[in-house]
PDB file of C-alpha atoms in Angstrom:
ATOM      1  CA  VAL B   6       1.863 -16.999 -18.533  1.00 59.00           C
ATOM      2  CA  ASP B   7      -1.318 -18.612 -17.143  1.00 63.00           C
ATOM      3  CA  GLU B   8       0.752 -21.330 -15.455  1.00 63.00           C
ATOM      4  CA  ALA B   9       3.082 -18.725 -14.004  1.00 62.00           C
ATOM      5  CA  LEU B  10       0.190 -16.739 -12.559  1.00 62.00           C
ATOM      6  CA  ARG B  11      -1.298 -19.871 -10.972  1.00 64.00           C
ATOM      7  CA  CYS B  12       2.076 -20.570  -9.348  1.00 65.00           C
ATOM      8  CA  LYS B  13       2.270 -16.978  -8.125  1.00 60.00           C
ATOM      9  CA  THR B  14      -1.187 -17.274  -6.506  1.00 61.00           C
ATOM     10  CA  ARG B  15      -0.230 -20.515  -4.735  1.00 58.00           C
ATOM     11  CA  ILE B  16       2.966 -18.920  -3.420  1.00 52.00           C
ATOM     12  CA  LEU B  17       1.036 -15.899  -2.058  1.00 52.00           C
ATOM     13  CA  GLN B  18      -1.447 -18.207  -0.350  1.00 50.00           C
ATOM     14  CA  ASN B  19       1.457 -20.075   1.260  1.00 50.00           C
ATOM     15  CA  ASP B  20       3.179 -17.073   2.907  1.00 43.00           C
ATOM     16  CA  GLY B  21       5.689 -16.767   0.077  1.00 43.00           C
ATOM     17  CA  VAL B  22       7.016 -20.353   0.421  1.00 41.00           C
ATOM     18  CA  VAL B  23       7.683 -22.033  -2.930  1.00 46.00           C
ATOM     19  CA  THR B  24       6.362 -25.602  -2.762  1.00 46.00           C
ATOM     20  CA  SER B  25       5.187 -26.082  -6.347  1.00 50.00           C
ATOM     21  CA  PRO B  26       7.707 -28.078  -8.456  1.00 49.00           C
ATOM     22  CA  CYS B  27       6.873 -26.000 -11.545  1.00 51.00           C
ATOM     23  CA  ALA B  28       8.011 -22.842  -9.750  1.00 46.00           C
ATOM     24  CA  ARG B  29      11.413 -24.084  -8.574  1.00 44.00           C
ATOM     25  CA  PRO B  30      13.578 -24.219 -11.722  1.00 43.00           C
ATOM     26  CA  ARG B  31      12.432 -20.939 -13.196  1.00 50.00           C
ATOM     27  CA  LYS B  32      13.281 -17.309 -12.618  1.00 49.00           C
ATOM     28  CA  ALA B  33      10.998 -14.348 -13.181  1.00 58.00           C
ATOM     29  CA  GLY B  34      12.284 -11.628 -15.468  1.00 75.00           C
ATOM     30  CA  HIS B  35      11.020  -8.187 -14.437  1.00 83.00           C
ATOM     31  CA  THR B  36      10.894  -5.184 -16.744  1.00 92.00           C
ATOM     32  CA  LEU B  37      10.452  -1.696 -15.261  1.00 95.00           C
ATOM     33  CA  LEU B  38       8.486   0.659 -17.505  1.00 96.00           C
ATOM     34  CA  ILE B  39       7.746   4.365 -17.136  1.00 96.00           C
ATOM     35  CA  LEU B  40       4.811   5.946 -18.952  1.00 97.00           C
ATOM     36  CA  GLY B  41       5.101   9.654 -19.574  1.00 95.00           C
ATOM     37  CA  GLY B  42       5.635  12.539 -21.959  1.00 93.00           C
ATOM     38  CA  GLN B  43       6.990  16.054 -22.305  1.00 89.00           C
ATOM     39  CA  THR B  44       3.866  17.307 -20.509  1.00 88.00           C
ATOM     40  CA  PHE B  45       1.390  15.624 -18.186  1.00 88.00           C
ATOM     41  CA  MET B  46      -0.186  14.253 -21.382  1.00 93.00           C
ATOM     42  CA  CYS B  47       1.398  10.795 -21.610  1.00 96.00           C
ATOM     43  CA  ASP B  48       2.395   9.707 -25.120  1.00 94.00           C
ATOM     44  CA  LYS B  49       5.236   7.180 -24.705  1.00 95.00           C
ATOM     45  CA  ILE B  50       6.529   4.136 -22.792  1.00 96.00           C
ATOM     46  CA  TYR B  51      10.131   4.043 -21.558  1.00 95.00           C
ATOM     47  CA  GLN B  52      12.141   1.122 -20.198  1.00 95.00           C
ATOM     48  CA  VAL B  53      14.492   1.377 -17.223  1.00 93.00           C
ATOM     49  CA  ASP B  54      17.859  -0.247 -17.977  1.00 87.00           C
ATOM     50  CA  HIS B  55      19.308  -1.144 -14.555  1.00 77.00           C
ATOM     51  CA  LYS B  56      22.785  -2.051 -15.749  1.00 77.00           C
ATOM     52  CA  ALA B  57      23.320   0.971 -17.956  1.00 75.00           C
ATOM     53  CA  LYS B  58      21.363   3.190 -15.524  1.00 86.00           C
ATOM     54  CA  GLN B  59      19.450   4.635 -18.462  1.00 90.00           C
ATOM     55  CA  ILE B  60      15.827   5.321 -19.347  1.00 93.00           C
ATOM     56  CA  ILE B  61      15.178   4.258 -22.947  1.00 92.00           C
ATOM     57  CA  PRO B  62      12.150   5.164 -25.161  1.00 93.00           C
ATOM     58  CA  LYS B  63      10.273   2.000 -26.209  1.00 93.00           C
ATOM     59  CA  ALA B  64       6.910   2.739 -27.868  1.00 94.00           C
ATOM     60  CA  ASP B  65       4.394   5.507 -28.529  1.00 96.00           C
ATOM     61  CA  LEU B  66       1.011   5.419 -26.825  1.00 96.00           C
ATOM     62  CA  PRO B  67      -1.637   5.131 -29.599  1.00 95.00           C
ATOM     63  CA  SER B  68      -3.947   7.596 -27.841  1.00 94.00           C
ATOM     64  CA  PRO B  69      -2.156  10.147 -25.604  1.00 95.00           C
ATOM     65  CA  ARG B  70      -3.899  10.830 -22.289  1.00 95.00           C
ATOM     66  CA  LYS B  71      -3.523  12.172 -18.777  1.00 94.00           C
ATOM     67  CA  GLU B  72      -4.953  11.218 -15.360  1.00 94.00           C
ATOM     68  CA  PHE B  73      -5.193   7.559 -16.420  1.00 97.00           C
ATOM     69  CA  SER B  74      -4.085   4.495 -14.462  1.00 98.00           C
ATOM     70  CA  ALA B  75      -1.712   1.733 -15.529  1.00 98.00           C
ATOM     71  CA  SER B  76      -1.129  -1.768 -14.136  1.00 98.00           C
ATOM     72  CA  ALA B  77       0.627  -4.902 -15.327  1.00 97.00           C
ATOM     73  CA  ILE B  78      -0.634  -8.465 -15.560  1.00 97.00           C
ATOM     74  CA  GLY B  79       2.245 -10.730 -16.514  1.00 95.00           C
ATOM     75  CA  CYS B  80       3.977  -9.303 -19.563  1.00 95.00           C
ATOM     76  CA  LYS B  81       1.166  -6.886 -20.478  1.00 97.00           C
ATOM     77  CA  VAL B  82       0.493  -3.298 -19.395  1.00 97.00           C
ATOM     78  CA  TYR B  83      -3.129  -2.152 -19.105  1.00 98.00           C
ATOM     79  CA  VAL B  84      -3.741   1.596 -19.519  1.00 98.00           C
ATOM     80  CA  THR B  85      -7.240   2.504 -18.356  1.00 98.00           C
ATOM     81  CA  GLY B  86      -9.363   5.610 -18.777  1.00 96.00           C
ATOM     82  CA  GLY B  87      -8.009   9.110 -18.331  1.00 95.00           C
ATOM     83  CA  ARG B  88      -8.600  12.273 -20.297  1.00 92.00           C
ATOM     84  CA  GLY B  89      -7.563  12.687 -23.905  1.00 86.00           C
ATOM     85  CA  SER B  90      -6.201  15.657 -25.830  1.00 67.00           C
ATOM     86  CA  GLU B  91      -9.696  17.163 -26.108  1.00 67.00           C
ATOM     87  CA  ASN B  92     -10.235  16.756 -22.353  1.00 65.00           C
ATOM     88  CA  GLY B  93     -13.007  14.176 -22.731  1.00 84.00           C
ATOM     89  CA  VAL B  94     -13.163  11.339 -20.195  1.00 91.00           C
ATOM     90  CA  SER B  95     -12.405   7.898 -21.610  1.00 93.00           C
ATOM     91  CA  LYS B  96     -13.569   4.307 -21.060  1.00 95.00           C
ATOM     92  CA  ASP B  97     -10.770   3.034 -23.302  1.00 96.00           C
ATOM     93  CA  VAL B  98      -8.392   0.268 -22.271  1.00 97.00           C
ATOM     94  CA  TRP B  99      -5.110   0.035 -24.191  1.00 97.00           C
ATOM     95  CA  VAL B 100      -2.878  -3.014 -23.732  1.00 98.00           C
ATOM     96  CA  TYR B 101       0.876  -3.045 -24.398  1.00 97.00           C
ATOM     97  CA  ASP B 102       2.459  -6.469 -24.932  1.00 96.00           C
ATOM     98  CA  THR B 103       6.092  -6.184 -23.835  1.00 95.00           C
ATOM     99  CA  VAL B 104       7.078  -9.455 -25.532  1.00 93.00           C
ATOM    100  CA  HIS B 105       5.830  -8.520 -29.014  1.00 93.00           C
ATOM    101  CA  GLU B 106       6.170  -4.749 -28.377  1.00 93.00           C
ATOM    102  CA  GLU B 107       2.746  -3.972 -29.777  1.00 95.00           C
ATOM    103  CA  TRP B 108      -0.483  -2.294 -28.672  1.00 97.00           C
ATOM    104  CA  SER B 109      -4.025  -3.625 -28.810  1.00 97.00           C
ATOM    105  CA  LYS B 110      -7.390  -2.527 -27.437  1.00 97.00           C
ATOM    106  CA  ALA B 111      -9.319  -4.445 -24.791  1.00 98.00           C
ATOM    107  CA  ALA B 112     -13.020  -4.114 -23.973  1.00 98.00           C
ATOM    108  CA  PRO B 113     -13.834  -0.625 -22.639  1.00 97.00           C
ATOM    109  CA  MET B 114     -14.601  -0.036 -18.987  1.00 97.00           C
ATOM    110  CA  LEU B 115     -18.236   0.252 -17.925  1.00 96.00           C
ATOM    111  CA  ILE B 116     -17.678   3.762 -16.547  1.00 94.00           C
ATOM    112  CA  ALA B 117     -15.516   6.472 -18.091  1.00 93.00           C
ATOM    113  CA  ARG B 118     -13.169   7.666 -15.362  1.00 94.00           C
ATOM    114  CA  PHE B 119     -10.004   9.586 -14.541  1.00 94.00           C
ATOM    115  CA  GLY B 120      -8.027  10.112 -11.342  1.00 95.00           C
ATOM    116  CA  HIS B 121      -8.705   6.455 -10.475  1.00 97.00           C
ATOM    117  CA  GLY B 122      -6.424   3.678  -9.277  1.00 97.00           C
ATOM    118  CA  SER B 123      -5.894   0.153 -10.567  1.00 98.00           C
ATOM    119  CA  ALA B 124      -4.212  -3.070  -9.480  1.00 98.00           C
ATOM    120  CA  GLU B 125      -3.835  -6.699 -10.518  1.00 98.00           C
ATOM    121  CA  LEU B 126      -5.364  -9.302  -8.238  1.00 97.00           C
ATOM    122  CA  GLU B 127      -5.520 -13.028  -9.053  1.00 96.00           C
ATOM    123  CA  ASN B 128      -4.904 -12.445 -12.770  1.00 96.00           C
ATOM    124  CA  CYS B 129      -7.699  -9.862 -13.014  1.00 98.00           C
ATOM    125  CA  LEU B 130      -7.531  -6.080 -13.197  1.00 98.00           C
ATOM    126  CA  TYR B 131      -9.490  -3.884 -10.792  1.00 98.00           C
ATOM    127  CA  VAL B 132     -10.140  -0.167 -11.312  1.00 98.00           C
ATOM    128  CA  VAL B 133     -11.138   1.806  -8.252  1.00 98.00           C
ATOM    129  CA  GLY B 134     -12.746   5.204  -7.671  1.00 96.00           C
ATOM    130  CA  GLY B 135     -11.736   8.325  -9.549  1.00 95.00           C
ATOM    131  CA  HIS B 136     -14.039  10.805 -11.274  1.00 92.00           C
ATOM    132  CA  THR B 137     -16.326  10.602 -14.246  1.00 88.00           C
ATOM    133  CA  SER B 138     -17.635  13.546 -16.295  1.00 74.00           C
ATOM    134  CA  LEU B 139     -20.773  15.424 -15.437  1.00 65.00           C
ATOM    135  CA  ALA B 140     -23.471  14.662 -17.993  1.00 57.00           C
ATOM    136  CA  GLY B 141     -23.708  17.204 -20.785  1.00 52.00           C
ATOM    137  CA  VAL B 142     -20.641  19.174 -19.698  1.00 51.00           C
ATOM    138  CA  PHE B 143     -17.730  19.629 -22.116  1.00 50.00           C
ATOM    139  CA  PRO B 144     -14.831  20.000 -21.575  1.00 51.00           C
ATOM    140  CA  ALA B 145     -15.153  17.428 -18.820  1.00 48.00           C
ATOM    141  CA  SER B 146     -15.736  18.708 -15.302  1.00 53.00           C
ATOM    142  CA  PRO B 147     -15.079  16.316 -12.432  1.00 56.00           C
ATOM    143  CA  SER B 148     -17.979  14.634 -10.698  1.00 64.00           C
ATOM    144  CA  VAL B 149     -17.859  13.690  -7.039  1.00 66.00           C
ATOM    145  CA  SER B 150     -15.369  10.946  -6.242  1.00 80.00           C
ATOM    146  CA  LEU B 151     -16.684   7.592  -7.390  1.00 91.00           C
ATOM    147  CA  LYS B 152     -17.483   4.594  -5.198  1.00 94.00           C
ATOM    148  CA  GLN B 153     -17.772   2.239  -8.179  1.00 95.00           C
ATOM    149  CA  VAL B 154     -15.229  -0.546  -8.635  1.00 97.00           C
ATOM    150  CA  GLU B 155     -14.861  -2.647 -11.798  1.00 98.00           C
ATOM    151  CA  LYS B 156     -13.135  -5.973 -12.433  1.00 98.00           C
ATOM    152  CA  PHE B 157     -11.658  -6.995 -15.795  1.00 98.00           C
ATOM    153  CA  ASP B 158     -11.084 -10.621 -16.777  1.00 98.00           C
ATOM    154  CA  PRO B 159      -8.421 -10.653 -19.538  1.00 97.00           C
ATOM    155  CA  GLY B 160      -9.319 -14.212 -20.570  1.00 97.00           C
ATOM    156  CA  ALA B 161     -12.967 -13.330 -21.190  1.00 98.00           C
ATOM    157  CA  ASN B 162     -12.193  -9.706 -22.226  1.00 98.00           C
ATOM    158  CA  LYS B 163     -15.070  -8.627 -20.001  1.00 98.00           C
ATOM    159  CA  TRP B 164     -15.741  -6.056 -17.277  1.00 98.00           C
ATOM    160  CA  THR B 165     -18.096  -6.571 -14.319  1.00 98.00           C
ATOM    161  CA  MET B 166     -19.049  -4.370 -11.393  1.00 97.00           C
ATOM    162  CA  VAL B 167     -18.048  -5.550  -7.921  1.00 98.00           C
ATOM    163  CA  ALA B 168     -18.898  -4.193  -4.468  1.00 97.00           C
ATOM    164  CA  PRO B 169     -18.453  -0.408  -4.235  1.00 96.00           C
ATOM    165  CA  LEU B 170     -15.988   1.330  -1.947  1.00 96.00           C
ATOM    166  CA  ARG B 171     -17.142   2.181   1.565  1.00 95.00           C
ATOM    167  CA  ASP B 172     -16.164   5.782   0.799  1.00 94.00           C
ATOM    168  CA  GLY B 173     -15.771   7.146  -2.718  1.00 93.00           C
ATOM    169  CA  VAL B 174     -12.251   8.453  -3.396  1.00 95.00           C
ATOM    170  CA  SER B 175     -10.100   9.759  -6.213  1.00 95.00           C
ATOM    171  CA  ASN B 176      -6.314  10.183  -6.380  1.00 94.00           C
ATOM    172  CA  ALA B 177      -5.845   7.328  -3.895  1.00 96.00           C
ATOM    173  CA  ALA B 178      -3.026   4.776  -3.752  1.00 97.00           C
ATOM    174  CA  VAL B 179      -4.323   1.351  -4.857  1.00 98.00           C
ATOM    175  CA  VAL B 180      -2.362  -1.922  -4.556  1.00 98.00           C
ATOM    176  CA  SER B 181      -2.979  -5.638  -4.050  1.00 97.00           C
ATOM    177  CA  ALA B 182      -1.362  -7.688  -1.290  1.00 96.00           C
ATOM    178  CA  ARG B 183      -2.145 -11.004   0.390  1.00 95.00           C
ATOM    179  CA  LEU B 184      -4.936 -11.655  -2.156  1.00 96.00           C
ATOM    180  CA  LYS B 185      -6.781  -8.448  -1.237  1.00 97.00           C
ATOM    181  CA  LEU B 186      -7.042  -4.902  -2.578  1.00 98.00           C
ATOM    182  CA  PHE B 187      -5.939  -1.966  -0.425  1.00 98.00           C
ATOM    183  CA  VAL B 188      -6.884   1.672  -1.003  1.00 98.00           C
ATOM    184  CA  PHE B 189      -4.985   4.330   0.945  1.00 97.00           C
ATOM    185  CA  GLY B 190      -6.325   7.842   1.453  1.00 94.00           C
ATOM    186  CA  GLY B 191      -7.419   9.881  -1.544  1.00 94.00           C
ATOM    187  CA  THR B 192      -9.809  12.765  -2.105  1.00 90.00           C
ATOM    188  CA  SER B 193     -13.319  12.363  -0.685  1.00 89.00           C
ATOM    189  CA  ILE B 194     -16.638  13.326  -2.272  1.00 84.00           C
ATOM    190  CA  HIS B 195     -16.352  16.530  -0.210  1.00 83.00           C
ATOM    191  CA  ARG B 196     -12.917  17.302  -1.747  1.00 83.00           C
ATOM    192  CA  ASP B 197     -11.175  16.583   1.582  1.00 89.00           C
ATOM    193  CA  MET B 198      -8.085  14.439   2.110  1.00 90.00           C
ATOM    194  CA  VAL B 199      -8.951  10.968   3.400  1.00 90.00           C
ATOM    195  CA  SER B 200      -7.098   9.031   6.117  1.00 92.00           C
ATOM    196  CA  LYS B 201      -8.752   5.604   5.815  1.00 96.00           C
ATOM    197  CA  VAL B 202      -7.356   2.277   4.604  1.00 97.00           C
ATOM    198  CA  GLN B 203     -10.115   0.491   2.665  1.00 98.00           C
ATOM    199  CA  CYS B 204      -9.675  -3.234   1.975  1.00 98.00           C
ATOM    200  CA  TYR B 205     -11.496  -5.461  -0.533  1.00 98.00           C
ATOM    201  CA  ASP B 206     -11.839  -9.217  -0.116  1.00 98.00           C
ATOM    202  CA  PRO B 207     -12.767 -10.779  -3.496  1.00 98.00           C
ATOM    203  CA  GLY B 208     -13.921 -13.995  -1.799  1.00 97.00           C
ATOM    204  CA  GLU B 209     -16.565 -12.077   0.159  1.00 98.00           C
ATOM    205  CA  ASN B 210     -17.019  -9.287  -2.418  1.00 98.00           C
ATOM    206  CA  ARG B 211     -16.924  -6.816   0.451  1.00 98.00           C
ATOM    207  CA  TRP B 212     -14.989  -3.700   1.504  1.00 98.00           C
ATOM    208  CA  THR B 213     -13.958  -3.026   5.092  1.00 98.00           C
ATOM    209  CA  ILE B 214     -12.055  -0.236   6.851  1.00 97.00           C
ATOM    210  CA  LYS B 215      -8.799  -1.824   8.025  1.00 96.00           C
ATOM    211  CA  ALA B 216      -7.035   1.098   9.675  1.00 97.00           C
ATOM    212  CA  GLU B 217      -6.456   4.844   9.756  1.00 96.00           C
ATOM    213  CA  CYS B 218      -3.493   6.294   7.902  1.00 94.00           C
ATOM    214  CA  PRO B 219      -0.853   8.114   9.989  1.00 92.00           C
ATOM    215  CA  GLN B 220      -2.096  11.305   8.325  1.00 87.00           C
ATOM    216  CA  PRO B 221      -4.699  12.272   5.727  1.00 89.00           C
ATOM    217  CA  TRP B 222      -3.170  12.126   2.254  1.00 89.00           C
ATOM    218  CA  ARG B 223      -3.736  11.970  -1.483  1.00 91.00           C
ATOM    219  CA  TYR B 224      -1.491  11.779  -4.564  1.00 92.00           C
ATOM    220  CA  THR B 225       0.687   9.256  -2.701  1.00 94.00           C
ATOM    221  CA  ALA B 226       2.582   6.316  -4.181  1.00 95.00           C
ATOM    222  CA  ALA B 227       2.373   2.721  -2.942  1.00 97.00           C
ATOM    223  CA  ALA B 228       4.318  -0.492  -3.595  1.00 97.00           C
ATOM    224  CA  VAL B 229       4.239  -3.995  -2.109  1.00 97.00           C
ATOM    225  CA  LEU B 230       6.959  -6.283  -0.769  1.00 93.00           C
ATOM    226  CA  GLY B 231       5.467  -9.488   0.646  1.00 86.00           C
ATOM    227  CA  SER B 232       2.877  -8.576   3.266  1.00 88.00           C
ATOM    228  CA  GLN B 233       4.332  -5.072   3.640  1.00 96.00           C
ATOM    229  CA  ILE B 234       2.906  -2.084   1.759  1.00 98.00           C
ATOM    230  CA  PHE B 235       5.089   0.999   1.476  1.00 97.00           C
ATOM    231  CA  ILE B 236       3.437   4.425   1.111  1.00 95.00           C
ATOM    232  CA  MET B 237       5.452   7.502   0.217  1.00 94.00           C
ATOM    233  CA  GLY B 238       5.129  11.158  -0.686  1.00 90.00           C
ATOM    234  CA  GLY B 239       1.903  12.882  -1.616  1.00 87.00           C
ATOM    235  CA  ASP B 240      -0.192  15.820  -0.514  1.00 85.00           C
ATOM    236  CA  THR B 241      -0.090  15.478   3.269  1.00 77.00           C
ATOM    237  CA  GLU B 242      -0.383  17.533   6.426  1.00 67.00           C
ATOM    238  CA  PHE B 243       3.306  16.971   7.127  1.00 67.00           C
ATOM    239  CA  THR B 244       6.288  16.479   4.829  1.00 74.00           C
ATOM    240  CA  ALA B 245       5.885  15.171   1.278  1.00 83.00           C
ATOM    241  CA  ALA B 246       9.208  13.310   1.714  1.00 89.00           C
ATOM    242  CA  SER B 247       7.841  10.989   4.396  1.00 92.00           C
ATOM    243  CA  ALA B 248       7.454   7.242   3.869  1.00 94.00           C
ATOM    244  CA  TYR B 249       5.691   4.538   5.869  1.00 95.00           C
ATOM    245  CA  ARG B 250       5.382   0.760   5.976  1.00 97.00           C
ATOM    246  CA  PHE B 251       1.967  -0.857   6.529  1.00 97.00           C
ATOM    247  CA  ASP B 252       1.800  -4.472   7.728  1.00 97.00           C
ATOM    248  CA  CYS B 253      -1.175  -6.254   6.112  1.00 93.00           C
ATOM    249  CA  GLU B 254      -1.257  -8.876   8.862  1.00 93.00           C
ATOM    250  CA  THR B 255      -1.308  -6.589  11.903  1.00 95.00           C
ATOM    251  CA  ASN B 256      -2.658  -3.397  10.232  1.00 96.00           C
ATOM    252  CA  GLN B 257       0.142  -1.497  11.969  1.00 96.00           C
ATOM    253  CA  TRP B 258       2.174   1.423  10.617  1.00 97.00           C
ATOM    254  CA  THR B 259       5.927   2.027  10.885  1.00 97.00           C
ATOM    255  CA  ARG B 260       7.707   5.200   9.822  1.00 95.00           C
ATOM    256  CA  ILE B 261      10.720   4.494   7.596  1.00 96.00           C
ATOM    257  CA  GLY B 262      13.482   6.733   6.280  1.00 94.00           C
ATOM    258  CA  ASP B 263      12.415   9.835   4.383  1.00 93.00           C
ATOM    259  CA  MET B 264      12.895   9.977   0.629  1.00 93.00           C
ATOM    260  CA  THR B 265      15.703  12.098  -0.802  1.00 89.00           C
ATOM    261  CA  ALA B 266      13.190  14.721  -2.001  1.00 88.00           C
ATOM    262  CA  LYS B 267       9.631  15.881  -1.401  1.00 89.00           C
ATOM    263  CA  ARG B 268       7.325  14.327  -4.001  1.00 92.00           C
ATOM    264  CA  MET B 269       3.628  14.770  -4.773  1.00 89.00           C
ATOM    265  CA  SER B 270       2.060  12.588  -7.501  1.00 92.00           C
ATOM    266  CA  CYS B 271       5.088  10.294  -7.608  1.00 93.00           C
ATOM    267  CA  HIS B 272       4.970   6.655  -8.714  1.00 96.00           C
ATOM    268  CA  ALA B 273       6.433   3.573  -7.016  1.00 97.00           C
ATOM    269  CA  LEU B 274       6.883  -0.161  -7.541  1.00 96.00           C
ATOM    270  CA  ALA B 275       8.764  -3.126  -6.107  1.00 94.00           C
ATOM    271  CA  SER B 276      11.245  -5.234  -8.044  1.00 91.00           C
ATOM    272  CA  GLY B 277      13.307  -7.959  -6.435  1.00 87.00           C
ATOM    273  CA  ASN B 278      13.682  -6.916  -2.799  1.00 91.00           C
ATOM    274  CA  LYS B 279      13.898  -3.180  -3.498  1.00 94.00           C
ATOM    275  CA  LEU B 280      11.459  -0.308  -3.992  1.00 96.00           C
ATOM    276  CA  TYR B 281      11.727   2.270  -6.760  1.00 95.00           C
ATOM    277  CA  VAL B 282      10.124   5.695  -6.941  1.00 96.00           C
ATOM    278  CA  VAL B 283      10.077   8.157  -9.828  1.00 95.00           C
ATOM    279  CA  GLY B 284       8.501  11.456 -10.824  1.00 92.00           C
ATOM    280  CA  GLY B 285       6.404  13.838  -8.819  1.00 91.00           C
ATOM    281  CA  TYR B 286       6.808  17.489  -7.973  1.00 88.00           C
ATOM    282  CA  PHE B 287       6.802  19.837  -5.019  1.00 87.00           C
ATOM    283  CA  GLY B 288       5.734  23.426  -5.526  1.00 84.00           C
ATOM    284  CA  THR B 289       7.195  24.442  -8.872  1.00 85.00           C
ATOM    285  CA  GLN B 290      10.054  21.915  -8.715  1.00 86.00           C
ATOM    286  CA  ARG B 291       9.874  18.625 -10.641  1.00 89.00           C
ATOM    287  CA  CYS B 292      11.638  15.603  -9.145  1.00 91.00           C
ATOM    288  CA  LYS B 293      14.110  14.394 -11.762  1.00 90.00           C
ATOM    289  CA  THR B 294      15.577  11.264 -10.166  1.00 92.00           C
ATOM    290  CA  LEU B 295      14.737   7.570 -10.115  1.00 93.00           C
ATOM    291  CA  ASP B 296      15.415   6.545  -6.513  1.00 94.00           C
ATOM    292  CA  CYS B 297      15.758   3.133  -4.879  1.00 95.00           C
ATOM    293  CA  TYR B 298      14.866   2.112  -1.317  1.00 96.00           C
ATOM    294  CA  ASP B 299      16.632  -0.769   0.411  1.00 96.00           C
ATOM    295  CA  PRO B 300      14.341  -1.984   3.225  1.00 95.00           C
ATOM    296  CA  THR B 301      17.145  -3.965   4.870  1.00 95.00           C
ATOM    297  CA  ALA B 302      19.310  -0.870   5.328  1.00 96.00           C
ATOM    298  CA  ASP B 303      16.369   1.587   5.474  1.00 96.00           C
ATOM    299  CA  THR B 304      18.189   3.842   3.018  1.00 96.00           C
ATOM    300  CA  TRP B 305      17.361   5.648  -0.219  1.00 96.00           C
ATOM    301  CA  SER B 306      19.754   6.116  -3.141  1.00 95.00           C
ATOM    302  CA  CYS B 307      19.584   7.685  -6.594  1.00 93.00           C
ATOM    303  CA  ILE B 308      19.738   5.239  -9.527  1.00 92.00           C
ATOM    304  CA  THR B 309      19.678   7.690 -12.410  1.00 92.00           C
ATOM    305  CA  THR B 310      18.338  11.029 -13.580  1.00 91.00           C
ATOM    306  CA  VAL B 311      15.120  11.190 -15.563  1.00 91.00           C
ATOM    307  CA  PRO B 312      15.520  13.003 -18.922  1.00 88.00           C
ATOM    308  CA  TYR B 313      14.359  16.594 -18.659  1.00 79.00           C
ATOM    309  CA  SER B 314      11.887  16.037 -21.507  1.00 81.00           C
ATOM    310  CA  LEU B 315      10.109  13.222 -19.591  1.00 90.00           C
ATOM    311  CA  ILE B 316       7.378  13.782 -17.005  1.00 92.00           C
ATOM    312  CA  PRO B 317       6.513  10.333 -15.554  1.00 94.00           C
ATOM    313  CA  THR B 318       2.774   9.697 -15.219  1.00 94.00           C
ATOM    314  CA  ALA B 319       2.812   5.948 -14.393  1.00 96.00           C
ATOM    315  CA  PHE B 320       5.337   3.297 -13.343  1.00 96.00           C
ATOM    316  CA  VAL B 321       4.801  -0.465 -13.774  1.00 96.00           C
ATOM    317  CA  SER B 322       6.743  -3.715 -13.524  1.00 95.00           C
ATOM    318  CA  THR B 323       5.906  -6.481 -15.994  1.00 94.00           C
ATOM    319  CA  TRP B 324       7.167 -10.020 -15.508  1.00 84.00           C
ATOM    320  CA  LYS B 325       7.527 -13.315 -17.293  1.00 70.00           C
ATOM    321  CA  HIS B 326       9.169 -16.657 -16.493  1.00 56.00           C
ATOM    322  CA  LEU B 327      12.626 -17.207 -17.920  1.00 53.00           C
ATOM    323  CA  PRO B 328      13.987 -20.604 -19.018  1.00 56.00           C
ATOM    324  CA  ALA B 329      15.680 -22.597 -16.277  1.00 52.00           C
TER     325      ALA B 329
END
């Protein structure tokens, strides 16, 4: 896995061109996983079976929670923070190994948080923003949106603080692309919707404002294909079905085809050369489809229906190298 991640970093640094001999004969096997439950309290992991167009239960979450964040590094899923069944805010980090299909616990975060975002960058995990609990208040009441950002090194099993956000946000879309972190929108410390794109450069340990979003938004989904970041849905001033493409090189926005349904708090990822989006709601209606976006045709299609008993709360893609 370490060798694979080093190859992946070299490919990203080289504009996606594969020059490393070790990368040529191998293929990456991607597994799409949905985390969710019968309520917004997540208690299970499900696997998406592309061929059978089914969503299959895989494993129970050892400690059910809501308003957490989940990201994948290689073949492992990292579930960070959130609020448990008693509504307390957690520092816990649970790790699901998709190869051995077992859970373990990693070192806890430095700050208990919920409503945060997370992303993998250069084989490390970053958690960004969110809320923590007000001291002495139980059940937990949200604090102002956090500026603090933490970095986790899986090899050392250690968390460190890095440069804080320019503007504290919760419920923002967080992704990595072109060896940088990008944070889109979110809820500000004043409870307003944010329209800024904040970018973190790990080499400089510094955040900058890269661009303004086409509209203020929060509870959006984001996924990355190459140097293009796709943002969709959310709580916006316009339609919750809208989707956009952000070019990391030019910092320019392009409107793409609308999704098949309006979705707030949906979840998205990229696999192969396609985007997938699942979950979310609009008003009192839950979105019950797993949809696919083809950027070449600029079209959306339905892959399958999500079981009625499943409310998706996170969506991740793990990967490992397959034999040649």
